Coordinates of N, CA, C and O in Angstrom, one line a residue:
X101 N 119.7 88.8 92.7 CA 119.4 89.1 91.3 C 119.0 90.6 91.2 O 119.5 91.4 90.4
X102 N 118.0 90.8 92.2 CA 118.1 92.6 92.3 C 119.4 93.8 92.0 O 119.4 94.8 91.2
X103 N 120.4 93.1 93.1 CA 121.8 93.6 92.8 C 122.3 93.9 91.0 O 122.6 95.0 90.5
X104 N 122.1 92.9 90.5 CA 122.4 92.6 89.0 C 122.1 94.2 88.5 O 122.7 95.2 88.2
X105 N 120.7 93.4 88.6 CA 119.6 94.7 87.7 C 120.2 96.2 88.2 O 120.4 97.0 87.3
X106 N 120.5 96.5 89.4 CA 120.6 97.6 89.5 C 121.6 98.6 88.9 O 121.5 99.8 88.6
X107 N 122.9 97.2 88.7 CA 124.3 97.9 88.0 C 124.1 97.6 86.3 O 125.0 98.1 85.6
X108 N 123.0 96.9 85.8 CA 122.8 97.4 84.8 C 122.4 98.7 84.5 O 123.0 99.6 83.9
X109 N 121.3 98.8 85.1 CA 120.7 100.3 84.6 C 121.8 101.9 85.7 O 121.6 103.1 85.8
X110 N 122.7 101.0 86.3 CA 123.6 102.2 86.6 C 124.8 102.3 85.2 O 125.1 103.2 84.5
X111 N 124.9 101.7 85.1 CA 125.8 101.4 83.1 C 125.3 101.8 82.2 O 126.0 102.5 81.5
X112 N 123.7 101.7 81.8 CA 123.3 102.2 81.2 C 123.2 104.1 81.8 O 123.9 105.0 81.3
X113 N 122.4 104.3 82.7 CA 123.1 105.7 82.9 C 124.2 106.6 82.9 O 124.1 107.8 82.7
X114 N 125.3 105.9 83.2 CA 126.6 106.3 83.1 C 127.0 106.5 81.5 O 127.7 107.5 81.1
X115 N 126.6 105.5 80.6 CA 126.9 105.5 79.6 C 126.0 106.4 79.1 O 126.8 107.2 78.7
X116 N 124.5 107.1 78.8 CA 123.8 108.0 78.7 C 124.5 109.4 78.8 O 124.7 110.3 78.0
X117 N 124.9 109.3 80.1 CA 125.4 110.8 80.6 C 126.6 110.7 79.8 O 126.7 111.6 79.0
X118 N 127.5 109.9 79.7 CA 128.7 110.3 79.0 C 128.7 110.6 77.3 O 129.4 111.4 76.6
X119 N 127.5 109.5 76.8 CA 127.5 109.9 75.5 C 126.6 111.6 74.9 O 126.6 112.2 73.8
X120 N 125.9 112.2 76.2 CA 125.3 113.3 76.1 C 126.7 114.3 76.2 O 126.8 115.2 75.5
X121 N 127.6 114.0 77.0 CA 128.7 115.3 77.1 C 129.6 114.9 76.1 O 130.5 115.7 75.9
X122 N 129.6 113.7 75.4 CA 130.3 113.9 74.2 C 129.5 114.6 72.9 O 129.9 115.1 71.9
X123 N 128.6 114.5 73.2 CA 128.0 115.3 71.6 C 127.9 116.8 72.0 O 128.1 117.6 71.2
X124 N 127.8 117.2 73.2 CA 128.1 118.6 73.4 C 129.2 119.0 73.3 O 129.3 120.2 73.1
X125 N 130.0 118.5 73.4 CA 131.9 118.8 73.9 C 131.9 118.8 72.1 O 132.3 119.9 71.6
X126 N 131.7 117.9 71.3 CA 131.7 118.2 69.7 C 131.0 119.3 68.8 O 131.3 119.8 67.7
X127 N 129.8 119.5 69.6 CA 129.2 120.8 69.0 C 129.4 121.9 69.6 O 128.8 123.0 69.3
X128 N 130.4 121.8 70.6 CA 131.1 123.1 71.3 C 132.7 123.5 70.7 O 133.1 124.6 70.7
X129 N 133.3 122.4 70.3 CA 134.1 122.6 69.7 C 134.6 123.1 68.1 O 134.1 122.5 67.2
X130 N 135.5 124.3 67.8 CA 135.6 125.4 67.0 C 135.4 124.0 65.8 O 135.7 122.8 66.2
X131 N 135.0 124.1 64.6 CA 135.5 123.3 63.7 C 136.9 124.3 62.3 O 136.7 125.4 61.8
X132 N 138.1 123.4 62.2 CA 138.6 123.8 61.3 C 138.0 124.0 59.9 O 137.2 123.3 59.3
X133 N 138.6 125.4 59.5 CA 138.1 125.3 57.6 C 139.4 124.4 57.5 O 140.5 124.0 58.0
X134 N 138.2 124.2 55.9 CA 139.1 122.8 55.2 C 140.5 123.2 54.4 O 141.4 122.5 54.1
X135 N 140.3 124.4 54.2 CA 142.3 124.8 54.1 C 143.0 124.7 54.9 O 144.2 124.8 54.7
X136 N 142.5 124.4 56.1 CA 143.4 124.8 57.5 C 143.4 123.4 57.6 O 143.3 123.4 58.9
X137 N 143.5 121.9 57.1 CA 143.6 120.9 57.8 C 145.5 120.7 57.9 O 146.4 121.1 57.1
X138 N 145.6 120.1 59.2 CA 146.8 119.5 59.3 C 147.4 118.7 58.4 O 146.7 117.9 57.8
X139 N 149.0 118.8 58.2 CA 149.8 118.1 57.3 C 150.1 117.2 57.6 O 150.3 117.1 58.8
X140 N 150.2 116.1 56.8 CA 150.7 114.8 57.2 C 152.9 115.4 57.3 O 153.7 116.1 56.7
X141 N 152.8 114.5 58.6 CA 154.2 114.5 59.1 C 155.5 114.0 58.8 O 155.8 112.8 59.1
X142 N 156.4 114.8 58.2 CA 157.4 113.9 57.0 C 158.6 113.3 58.2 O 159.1 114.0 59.1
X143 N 158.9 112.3 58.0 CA 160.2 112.2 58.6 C 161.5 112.1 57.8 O 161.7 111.3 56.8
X144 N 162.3 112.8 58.1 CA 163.6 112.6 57.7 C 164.4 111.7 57.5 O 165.3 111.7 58.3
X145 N 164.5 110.8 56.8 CA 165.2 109.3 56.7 C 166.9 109.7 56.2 O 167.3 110.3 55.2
X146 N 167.4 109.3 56.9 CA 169.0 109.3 56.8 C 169.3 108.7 55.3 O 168.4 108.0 54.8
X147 N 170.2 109.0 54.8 CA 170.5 108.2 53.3 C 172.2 107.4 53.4 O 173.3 107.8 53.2
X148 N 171.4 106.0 54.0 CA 172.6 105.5 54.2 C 173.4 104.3 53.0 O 172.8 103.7 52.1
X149 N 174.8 104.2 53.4 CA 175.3 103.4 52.1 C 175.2 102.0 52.3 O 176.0 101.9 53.2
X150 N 174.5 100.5 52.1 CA 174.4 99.9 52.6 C 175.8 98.7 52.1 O 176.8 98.2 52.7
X151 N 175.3 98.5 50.8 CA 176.0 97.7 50.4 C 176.4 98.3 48.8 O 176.2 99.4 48.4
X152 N 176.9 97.1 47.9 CA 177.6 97.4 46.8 C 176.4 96.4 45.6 O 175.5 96.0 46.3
X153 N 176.2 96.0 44.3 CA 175.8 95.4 44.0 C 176.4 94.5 43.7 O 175.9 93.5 43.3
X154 N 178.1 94.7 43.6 CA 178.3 93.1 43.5 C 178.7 92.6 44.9 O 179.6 91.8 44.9
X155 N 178.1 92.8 45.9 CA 178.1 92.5 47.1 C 177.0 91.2 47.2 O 177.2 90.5 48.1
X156 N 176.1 91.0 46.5 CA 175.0 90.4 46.6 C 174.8 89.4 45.6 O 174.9 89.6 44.4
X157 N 174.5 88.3 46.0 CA 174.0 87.1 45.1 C 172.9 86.5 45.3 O 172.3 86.3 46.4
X158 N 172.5 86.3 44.1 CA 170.9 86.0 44.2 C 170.3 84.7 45.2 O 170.7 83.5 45.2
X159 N 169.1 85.5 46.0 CA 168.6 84.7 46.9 C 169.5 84.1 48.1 O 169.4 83.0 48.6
X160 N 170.2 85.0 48.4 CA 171.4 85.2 49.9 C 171.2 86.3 50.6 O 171.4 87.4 50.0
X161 N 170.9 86.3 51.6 CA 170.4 87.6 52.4 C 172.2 88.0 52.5 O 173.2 87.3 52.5
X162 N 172.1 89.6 52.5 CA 173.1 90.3 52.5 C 172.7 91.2 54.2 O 171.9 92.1 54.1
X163 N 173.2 90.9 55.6 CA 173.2 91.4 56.6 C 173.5 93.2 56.6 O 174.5 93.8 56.2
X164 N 172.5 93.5 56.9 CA 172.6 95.2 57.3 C 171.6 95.7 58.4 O 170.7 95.1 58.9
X165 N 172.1 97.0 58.6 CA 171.3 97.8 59.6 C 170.5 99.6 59.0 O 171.1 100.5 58.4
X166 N 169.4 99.6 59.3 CA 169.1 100.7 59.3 C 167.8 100.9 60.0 O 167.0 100.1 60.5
X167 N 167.7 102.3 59.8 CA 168.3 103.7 59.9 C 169.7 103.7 61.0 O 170.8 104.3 61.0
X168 N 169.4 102.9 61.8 CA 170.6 102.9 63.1 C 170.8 101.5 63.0 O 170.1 100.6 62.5
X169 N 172.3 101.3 63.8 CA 172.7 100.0 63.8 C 172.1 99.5 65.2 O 172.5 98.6 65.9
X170 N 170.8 100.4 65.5 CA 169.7 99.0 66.7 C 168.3 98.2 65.8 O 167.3 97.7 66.3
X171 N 168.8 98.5 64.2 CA 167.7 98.0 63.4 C 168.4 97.1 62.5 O 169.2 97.3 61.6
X172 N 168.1 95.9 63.0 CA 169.0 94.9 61.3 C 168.0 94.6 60.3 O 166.7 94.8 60.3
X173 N 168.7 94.1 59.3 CA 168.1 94.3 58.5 C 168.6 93.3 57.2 O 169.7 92.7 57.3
X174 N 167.7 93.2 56.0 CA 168.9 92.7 55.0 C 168.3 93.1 53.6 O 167.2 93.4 53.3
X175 N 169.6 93.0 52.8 CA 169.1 92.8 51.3 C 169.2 91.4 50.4 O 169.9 90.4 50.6
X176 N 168.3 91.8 49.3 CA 168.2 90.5 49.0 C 168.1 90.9 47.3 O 167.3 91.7 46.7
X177 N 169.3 90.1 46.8 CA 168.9 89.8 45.1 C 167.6 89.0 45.1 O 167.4 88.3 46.0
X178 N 166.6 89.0 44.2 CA 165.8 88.0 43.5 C 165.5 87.0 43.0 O 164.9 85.9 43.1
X179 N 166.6 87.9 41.9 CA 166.5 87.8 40.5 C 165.7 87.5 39.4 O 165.9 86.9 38.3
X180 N 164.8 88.1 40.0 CA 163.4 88.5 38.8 C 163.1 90.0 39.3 O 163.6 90.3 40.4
X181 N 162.3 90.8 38.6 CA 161.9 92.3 38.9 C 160.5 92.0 39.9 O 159.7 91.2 39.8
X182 N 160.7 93.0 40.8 CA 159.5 93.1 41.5 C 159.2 94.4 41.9 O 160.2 95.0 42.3
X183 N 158.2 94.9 41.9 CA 157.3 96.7 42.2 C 158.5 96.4 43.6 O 159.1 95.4 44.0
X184 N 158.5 97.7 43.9 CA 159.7 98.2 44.5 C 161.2 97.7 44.8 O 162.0 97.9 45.7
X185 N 161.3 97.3 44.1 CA 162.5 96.4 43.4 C 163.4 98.1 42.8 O 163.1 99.1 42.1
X186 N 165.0 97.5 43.5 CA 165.9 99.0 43.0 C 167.1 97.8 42.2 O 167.1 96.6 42.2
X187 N 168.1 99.0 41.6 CA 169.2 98.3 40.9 C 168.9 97.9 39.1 O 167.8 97.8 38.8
X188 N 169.7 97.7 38.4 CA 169.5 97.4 37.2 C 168.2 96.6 36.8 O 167.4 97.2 36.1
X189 N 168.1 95.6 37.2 CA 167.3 94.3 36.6 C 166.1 94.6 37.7 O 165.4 93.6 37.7
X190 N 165.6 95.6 38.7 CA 164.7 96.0 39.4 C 164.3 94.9 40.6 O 163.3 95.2 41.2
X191 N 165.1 94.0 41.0 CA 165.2 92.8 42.3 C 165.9 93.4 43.1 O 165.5 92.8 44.1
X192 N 166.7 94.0 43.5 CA 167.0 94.1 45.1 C 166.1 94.8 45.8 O 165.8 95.9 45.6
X193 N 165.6 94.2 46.7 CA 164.9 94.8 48.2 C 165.6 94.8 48.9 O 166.8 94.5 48.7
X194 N 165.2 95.4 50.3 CA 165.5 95.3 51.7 C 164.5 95.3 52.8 O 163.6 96.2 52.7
X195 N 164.5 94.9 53.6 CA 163.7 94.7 54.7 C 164.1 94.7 56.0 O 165.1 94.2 56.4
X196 N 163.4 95.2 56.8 CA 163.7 95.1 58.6 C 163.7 93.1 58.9 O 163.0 92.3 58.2
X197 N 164.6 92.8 59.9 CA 164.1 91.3 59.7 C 164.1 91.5 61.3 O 164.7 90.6 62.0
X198 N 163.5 92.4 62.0 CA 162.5 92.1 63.3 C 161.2 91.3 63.0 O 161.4 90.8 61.8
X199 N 160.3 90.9 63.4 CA 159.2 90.6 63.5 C 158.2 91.6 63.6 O 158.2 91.8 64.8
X200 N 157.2 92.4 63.0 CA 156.4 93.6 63.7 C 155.4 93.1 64.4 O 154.5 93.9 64.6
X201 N 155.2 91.8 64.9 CA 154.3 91.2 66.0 C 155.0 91.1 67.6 O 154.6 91.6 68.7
X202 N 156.0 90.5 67.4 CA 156.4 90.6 68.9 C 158.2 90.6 68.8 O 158.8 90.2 69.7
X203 N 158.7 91.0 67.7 CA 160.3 91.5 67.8 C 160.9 90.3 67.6 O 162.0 90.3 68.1
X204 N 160.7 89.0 66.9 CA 162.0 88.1 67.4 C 162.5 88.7 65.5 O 162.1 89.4 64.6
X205 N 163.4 87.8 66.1 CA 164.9 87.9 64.2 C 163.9 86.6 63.7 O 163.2 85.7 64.1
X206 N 164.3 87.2 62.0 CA 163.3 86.6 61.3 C 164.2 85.6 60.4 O 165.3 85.3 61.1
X207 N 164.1 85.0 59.3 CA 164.6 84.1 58.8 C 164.7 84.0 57.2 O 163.9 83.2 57.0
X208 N 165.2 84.3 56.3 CA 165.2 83.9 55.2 C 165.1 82.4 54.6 O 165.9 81.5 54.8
X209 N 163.7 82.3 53.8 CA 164.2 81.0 53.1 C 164.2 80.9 51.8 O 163.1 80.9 51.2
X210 N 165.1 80.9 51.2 CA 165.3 80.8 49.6 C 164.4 80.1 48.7 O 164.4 80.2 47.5
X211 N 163.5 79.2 49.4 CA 162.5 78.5 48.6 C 161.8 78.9 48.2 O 161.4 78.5 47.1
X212 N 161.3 79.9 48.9 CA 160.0 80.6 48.8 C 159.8 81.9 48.9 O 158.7 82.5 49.0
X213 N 161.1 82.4 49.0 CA 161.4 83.8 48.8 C 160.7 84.5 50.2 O 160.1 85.6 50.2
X214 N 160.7 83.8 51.3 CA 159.9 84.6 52.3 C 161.0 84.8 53.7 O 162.2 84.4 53.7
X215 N 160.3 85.7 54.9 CA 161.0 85.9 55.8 C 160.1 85.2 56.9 O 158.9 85.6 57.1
X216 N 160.7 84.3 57.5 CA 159.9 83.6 58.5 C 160.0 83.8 59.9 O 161.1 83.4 60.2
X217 N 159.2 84.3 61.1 CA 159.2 84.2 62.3 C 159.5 83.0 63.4 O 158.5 82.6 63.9
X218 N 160.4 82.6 63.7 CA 160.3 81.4 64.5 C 159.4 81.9 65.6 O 158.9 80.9 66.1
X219 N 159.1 82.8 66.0 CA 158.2 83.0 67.3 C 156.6 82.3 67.2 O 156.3 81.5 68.0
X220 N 155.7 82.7 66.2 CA 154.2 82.6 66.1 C 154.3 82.6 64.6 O 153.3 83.0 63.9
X221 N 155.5 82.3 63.9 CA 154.9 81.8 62.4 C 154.9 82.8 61.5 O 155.3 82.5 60.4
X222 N 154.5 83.8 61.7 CA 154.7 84.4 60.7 C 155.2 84.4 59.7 O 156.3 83.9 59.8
X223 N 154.7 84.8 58.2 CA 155.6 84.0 57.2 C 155.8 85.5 56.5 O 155.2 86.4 57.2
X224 N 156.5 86.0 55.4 CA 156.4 87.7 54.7 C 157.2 87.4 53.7 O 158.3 86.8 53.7
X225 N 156.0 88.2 52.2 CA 157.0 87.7 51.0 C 157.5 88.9 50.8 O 157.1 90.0 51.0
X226 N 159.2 88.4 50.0 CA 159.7 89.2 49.6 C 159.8 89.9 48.0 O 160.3 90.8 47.3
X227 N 159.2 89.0 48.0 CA 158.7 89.7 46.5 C 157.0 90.3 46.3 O 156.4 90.4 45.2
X228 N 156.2 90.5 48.0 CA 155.3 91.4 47.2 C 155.5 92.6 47.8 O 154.5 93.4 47.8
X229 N 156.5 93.1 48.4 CA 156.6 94.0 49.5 C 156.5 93.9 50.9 O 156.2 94.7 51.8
X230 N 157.0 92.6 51.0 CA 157.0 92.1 52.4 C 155.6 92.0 53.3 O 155.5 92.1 54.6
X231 N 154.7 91.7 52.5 CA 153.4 91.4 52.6 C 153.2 89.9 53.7 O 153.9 88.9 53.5
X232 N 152.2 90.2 54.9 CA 152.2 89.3 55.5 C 151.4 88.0 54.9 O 150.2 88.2 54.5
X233 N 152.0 86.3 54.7 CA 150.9 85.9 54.0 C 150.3 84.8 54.7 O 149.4 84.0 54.3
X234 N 151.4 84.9 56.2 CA 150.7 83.8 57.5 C 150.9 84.4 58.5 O 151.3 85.5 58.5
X235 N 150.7 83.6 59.7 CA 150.9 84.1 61.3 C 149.9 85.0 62.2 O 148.7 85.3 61.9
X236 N 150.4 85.3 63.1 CA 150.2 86.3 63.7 C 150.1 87.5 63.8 O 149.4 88.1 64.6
X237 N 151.1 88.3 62.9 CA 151.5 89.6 62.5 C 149.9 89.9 62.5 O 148.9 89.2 62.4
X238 N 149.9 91.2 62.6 CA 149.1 92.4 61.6 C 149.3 93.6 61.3 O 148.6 94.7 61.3
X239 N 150.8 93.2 60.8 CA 151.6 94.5 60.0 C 152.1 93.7 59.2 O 151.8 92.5 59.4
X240 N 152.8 94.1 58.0 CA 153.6 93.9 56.6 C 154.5 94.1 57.3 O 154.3 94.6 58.4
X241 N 156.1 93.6 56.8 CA 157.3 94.0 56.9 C 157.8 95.4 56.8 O 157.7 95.7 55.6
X242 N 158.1 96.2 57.4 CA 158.9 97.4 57.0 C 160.1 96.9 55.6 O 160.8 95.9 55.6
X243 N 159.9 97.6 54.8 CA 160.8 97.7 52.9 C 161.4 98.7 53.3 O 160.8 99.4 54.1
X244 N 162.8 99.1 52.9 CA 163.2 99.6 52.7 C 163.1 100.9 51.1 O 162.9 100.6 50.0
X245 N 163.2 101.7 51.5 CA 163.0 102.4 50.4 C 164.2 102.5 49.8 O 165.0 102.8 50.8
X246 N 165.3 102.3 48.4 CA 166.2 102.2 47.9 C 166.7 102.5 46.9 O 165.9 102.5 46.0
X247 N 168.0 103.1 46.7 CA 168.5 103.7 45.7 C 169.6 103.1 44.8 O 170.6 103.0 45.6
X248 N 169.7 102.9 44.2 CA 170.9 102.7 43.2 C 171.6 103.3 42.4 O 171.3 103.1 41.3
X249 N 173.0 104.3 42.9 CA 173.6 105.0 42.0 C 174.4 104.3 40.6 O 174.4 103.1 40.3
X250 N 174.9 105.2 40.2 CA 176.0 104.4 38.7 C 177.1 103.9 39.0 O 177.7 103.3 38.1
X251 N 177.6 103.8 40.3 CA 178.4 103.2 40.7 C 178.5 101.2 41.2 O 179.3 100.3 41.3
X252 N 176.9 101.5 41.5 CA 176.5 100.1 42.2 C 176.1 100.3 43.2 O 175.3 99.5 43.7
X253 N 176.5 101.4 43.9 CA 176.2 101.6 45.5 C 174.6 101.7 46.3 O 173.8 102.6 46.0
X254 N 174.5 100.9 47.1 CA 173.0 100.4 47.5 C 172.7 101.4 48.7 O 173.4 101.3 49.8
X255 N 171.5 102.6 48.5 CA 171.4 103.2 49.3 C 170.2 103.6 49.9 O 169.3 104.1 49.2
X256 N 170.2 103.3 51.3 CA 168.7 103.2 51.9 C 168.2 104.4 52.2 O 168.9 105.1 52.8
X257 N 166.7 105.0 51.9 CA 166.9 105.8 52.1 C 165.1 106.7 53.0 O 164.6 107.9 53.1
X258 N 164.6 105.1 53.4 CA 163.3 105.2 53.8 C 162.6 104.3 54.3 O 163.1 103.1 54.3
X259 N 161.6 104.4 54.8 CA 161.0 102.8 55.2 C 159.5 102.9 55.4 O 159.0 103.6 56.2
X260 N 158.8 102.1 54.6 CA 157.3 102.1 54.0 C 156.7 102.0 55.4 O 155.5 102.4 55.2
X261 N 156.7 101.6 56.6 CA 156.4 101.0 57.7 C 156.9 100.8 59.2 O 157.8 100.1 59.2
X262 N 156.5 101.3 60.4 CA 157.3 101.5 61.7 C 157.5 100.3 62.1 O 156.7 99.4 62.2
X263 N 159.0 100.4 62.4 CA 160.0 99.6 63.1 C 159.3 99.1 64.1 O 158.6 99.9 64.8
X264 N 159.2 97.7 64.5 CA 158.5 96.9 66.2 C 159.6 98.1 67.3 O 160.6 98.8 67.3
X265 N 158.3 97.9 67.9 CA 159.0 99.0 69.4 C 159.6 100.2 69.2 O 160.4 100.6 70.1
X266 N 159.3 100.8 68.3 CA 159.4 101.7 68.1 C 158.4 103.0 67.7 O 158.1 103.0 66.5
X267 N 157.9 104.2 68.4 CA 157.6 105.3 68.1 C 157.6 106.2 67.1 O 156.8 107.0 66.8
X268 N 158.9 105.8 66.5 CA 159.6 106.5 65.4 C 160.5 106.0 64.9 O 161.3 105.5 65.8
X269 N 161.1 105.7 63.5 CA 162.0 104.6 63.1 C 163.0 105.4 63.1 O 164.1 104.7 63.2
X270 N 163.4 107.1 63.0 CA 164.3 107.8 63.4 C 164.5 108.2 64.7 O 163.5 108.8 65.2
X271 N 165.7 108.0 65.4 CA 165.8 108.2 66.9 C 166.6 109.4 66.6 O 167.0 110.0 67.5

Protein backbone atom coordinates (compact mmCIF):
# COMPACT_ATOMS: atom_id res chain seq x y z
CA UNK A 1 0.00 0.00 0.00
CA UNK A 2 3.03 2.24 0.69
CA UNK A 3 4.02 1.75 -3.00
CA UNK A 4 0.55 3.21 -3.97
CA UNK A 5 0.88 6.34 -1.98
CA UNK A 6 4.14 7.04 -3.14
CA UNK A 7 3.23 7.25 -7.04
CA UNK A 8 0.44 9.31 -6.04
CA UNK A 9 2.21 12.08 -4.62
CA UNK A 10 4.92 11.54 -7.44
CA UNK A 11 1.78 12.50 -9.99
CA UNK A 12 0.85 14.99 -8.09
CA UNK A 13 4.41 16.50 -8.32
CA UNK A 14 4.92 15.92 -11.78
CA UNK A 15 1.72 17.46 -12.47
CA UNK A 16 2.69 20.71 -10.11
CA UNK A 17 5.93 21.08 -11.93
CA UNK A 18 4.38 20.88 -15.23
CA UNK A 19 1.43 23.12 -14.56
CA UNK A 20 4.10 25.79 -13.07
CA UNK A 21 6.22 25.73 -16.56
CA UNK A 22 3.09 26.14 -18.30
CA UNK A 23 2.02 29.41 -16.78
CA UNK A 24 5.59 30.69 -17.21
CA UNK A 25 6.04 29.49 -20.86
CA UNK A 26 2.48 31.70 -21.29
CA UNK A 27 3.63 34.70 -19.48
CA UNK A 28 6.81 34.50 -21.40
CA UNK A 29 5.36 34.37 -24.48
CA UNK A 30 5.12 37.74 -26.89
CA UNK A 31 1.18 38.32 -26.94
CA UNK A 32 -0.29 39.31 -30.45
CA UNK A 33 -2.10 42.87 -30.89
CA UNK A 34 -5.62 42.33 -31.72
CA UNK A 35 -5.16 43.66 -35.39
CA UNK A 36 -2.57 41.25 -35.94
CA UNK A 37 -4.85 38.15 -35.29
CA UNK A 38 -4.63 35.40 -37.88
CA UNK A 39 -7.06 34.82 -40.85
CA UNK A 40 -9.28 32.22 -41.04
CA UNK A 41 -8.06 29.85 -43.99
CA UNK A 42 -10.01 29.90 -47.38
CA UNK A 43 -9.97 26.99 -49.50
CA UNK A 44 -10.35 26.88 -53.00
CA UNK A 45 -13.24 24.74 -54.04
CA UNK A 46 -13.18 23.68 -57.65
CA UNK A 47 -16.60 24.74 -59.53
CA UNK A 48 -17.67 21.56 -60.85
CA UNK A 49 -20.67 20.67 -63.34
CA UNK A 50 -22.57 18.03 -61.70
CA UNK A 51 -25.66 17.36 -63.21
CA UNK A 52 -28.57 18.97 -65.24
CA UNK A 53 -32.00 19.74 -63.57
CA UNK A 54 -33.88 17.76 -65.63
CA UNK A 55 -31.51 15.10 -64.74
CA UNK A 56 -33.26 14.71 -61.46
CA UNK A 57 -36.57 13.45 -60.10
CA UNK A 58 -37.87 14.01 -57.02
CA UNK A 59 -36.73 11.93 -54.05
CA UNK A 60 -34.09 9.71 -56.42
CA UNK A 61 -30.69 10.13 -55.48
CA UNK A 62 -28.79 11.42 -58.56
CA UNK A 63 -24.96 9.58 -58.26
CA UNK A 64 -21.96 12.08 -58.27
CA UNK A 65 -18.55 12.86 -57.16
CA UNK A 66 -16.88 15.75 -55.64
CA UNK A 67 -14.47 17.85 -55.42
CA UNK A 68 -12.58 14.58 -56.94
CA UNK A 69 -13.97 11.48 -58.28
CA UNK A 70 -12.40 9.69 -54.69
CA UNK A 71 -15.52 11.54 -53.11
CA UNK A 72 -19.14 10.29 -54.04
CA UNK A 73 -21.70 11.85 -53.54
CA UNK A 74 -25.35 12.63 -54.57
CA UNK A 75 -28.11 14.97 -55.43
CA UNK A 76 -31.36 14.97 -54.43
CA UNK A 77 -34.81 16.75 -55.69
CA UNK A 78 -37.09 17.23 -52.61
CA UNK A 79 -39.55 18.77 -53.76
CA UNK A 80 -40.40 21.14 -51.18
CA UNK A 81 -37.84 24.32 -50.49
CA UNK A 82 -35.37 23.85 -47.81
CA UNK A 83 -32.50 26.63 -46.33
CA UNK A 84 -29.80 25.70 -48.52
CA UNK A 85 -31.74 24.30 -51.09
CA UNK A 86 -30.39 25.61 -54.97
CA UNK A 87 -32.46 25.59 -58.36
CA UNK A 88 -35.83 27.09 -59.05
CA UNK A 89 -38.29 25.82 -56.42
CA UNK A 90 -35.13 25.96 -53.77
CA UNK A 91 -34.99 21.68 -53.15
CA UNK A 92 -32.00 20.39 -54.66
CA UNK A 93 -29.16 19.46 -52.26
CA UNK A 94 -26.25 17.51 -52.41
CA UNK A 95 -24.28 15.63 -49.98
CA UNK A 96 -21.11 13.49 -49.44
CA UNK A 97 -22.71 9.95 -48.91
CA UNK A 98 -19.46 8.65 -46.93
CA UNK A 99 -20.26 8.34 -43.41
CA UNK A 100 -18.13 11.02 -41.28
CA UNK A 101 -17.92 8.42 -38.40
CA UNK A 102 -16.13 5.64 -39.77
CA UNK A 103 -16.44 5.98 -43.93
CA UNK A 104 -18.94 3.25 -45.00
CA UNK A 105 -21.46 4.36 -48.28
CA UNK A 106 -24.56 5.69 -46.97
CA UNK A 107 -28.06 5.04 -48.14
CA UNK A 108 -30.94 7.08 -49.26
CA UNK A 109 -34.42 6.46 -48.02
CA UNK A 110 -37.19 8.30 -49.70
CA UNK A 111 -39.43 7.90 -46.68
CA UNK A 112 -37.91 9.92 -44.67
CA UNK A 113 -35.82 11.99 -46.64
CA UNK A 114 -32.66 10.76 -44.77
CA UNK A 115 -29.19 9.21 -45.44
CA UNK A 116 -28.62 6.12 -43.56
CA UNK A 117 -25.35 4.36 -42.37
CA UNK A 118 -25.42 0.61 -42.52
CA UNK A 119 -22.29 0.60 -40.32
CA UNK A 120 -23.50 2.11 -36.52
CA UNK A 121 -26.75 3.61 -37.73
CA UNK A 122 -26.38 6.70 -38.31
CA UNK A 123 -29.31 8.39 -39.64
CA UNK A 124 -28.79 12.37 -41.54
CA UNK A 125 -31.65 14.58 -42.73
CA UNK A 126 -31.72 15.83 -45.86
CA UNK A 127 -33.72 18.47 -45.52
CA UNK A 128 -32.11 20.15 -42.55
CA UNK A 129 -28.72 20.28 -43.89
CA UNK A 130 -27.68 16.97 -43.41
CA UNK A 131 -27.96 17.26 -39.73
CA UNK A 132 -27.15 14.16 -37.69
CA UNK A 133 -30.49 12.93 -35.98
CA UNK A 134 -29.23 9.30 -34.83
CA UNK A 135 -26.18 7.05 -34.48
CA UNK A 136 -22.87 7.35 -33.79
CA UNK A 137 -21.68 10.17 -35.91
CA UNK A 138 -20.46 13.43 -34.30
CA UNK A 139 -20.35 15.32 -37.43
CA UNK A 140 -23.35 16.55 -39.76
CA UNK A 141 -23.05 15.46 -43.37
CA UNK A 142 -20.80 17.48 -45.54
CA UNK A 143 -23.73 19.75 -48.11
CA UNK A 144 -22.64 20.66 -50.80
CA UNK A 145 -22.52 24.23 -51.59
CA UNK A 146 -24.59 24.75 -55.07
CA UNK A 147 -25.24 26.66 -57.97
CA UNK A 148 -27.81 26.87 -60.48
CA UNK A 149 -27.26 28.61 -63.68
CA UNK A 150 -30.17 29.68 -66.54
CA UNK A 151 -29.39 26.89 -68.26
CA UNK A 152 -30.26 24.16 -65.53
CA UNK A 153 -26.88 23.28 -64.97
CA UNK A 154 -26.07 22.01 -61.37
CA UNK A 155 -22.90 23.33 -60.09
CA UNK A 156 -20.96 22.34 -57.03
CA UNK A 157 -19.02 24.65 -55.71
CA UNK A 158 -18.12 24.00 -51.89
CA UNK A 159 -18.60 21.98 -48.96
CA UNK A 160 -19.96 23.19 -45.42
CA UNK A 161 -17.89 20.28 -43.67
CA UNK A 162 -14.58 17.90 -44.03
CA UNK A 163 -14.70 14.93 -46.07
CA UNK A 164 -14.11 11.41 -43.52
CA UNK A 165 -10.31 10.82 -43.89
CA UNK A 166 -9.50 13.50 -45.03
CA UNK A 167 -7.19 16.55 -43.98
CA UNK A 168 -8.43 18.63 -46.62
CA UNK A 169 -11.42 18.08 -48.91
CA UNK A 170 -9.19 19.68 -51.76
CA UNK A 171 -6.28 17.36 -52.65
Amino acid sequence: MDRCNRLVDVGRRQFLRGSAFAAATAVALPTMPAKAAPSLALVEYPSNKLANVANLKPNEPFDVTYPDGDAPGVLLKLGTKVEGGAGPDGDIVGFSTICPHKGFPLNFNADDRTLNCPGHYSRFDCEAGGQQIWGQSTANLPQYALRVDDKGDIYAEGLDELLYGRLSNVL
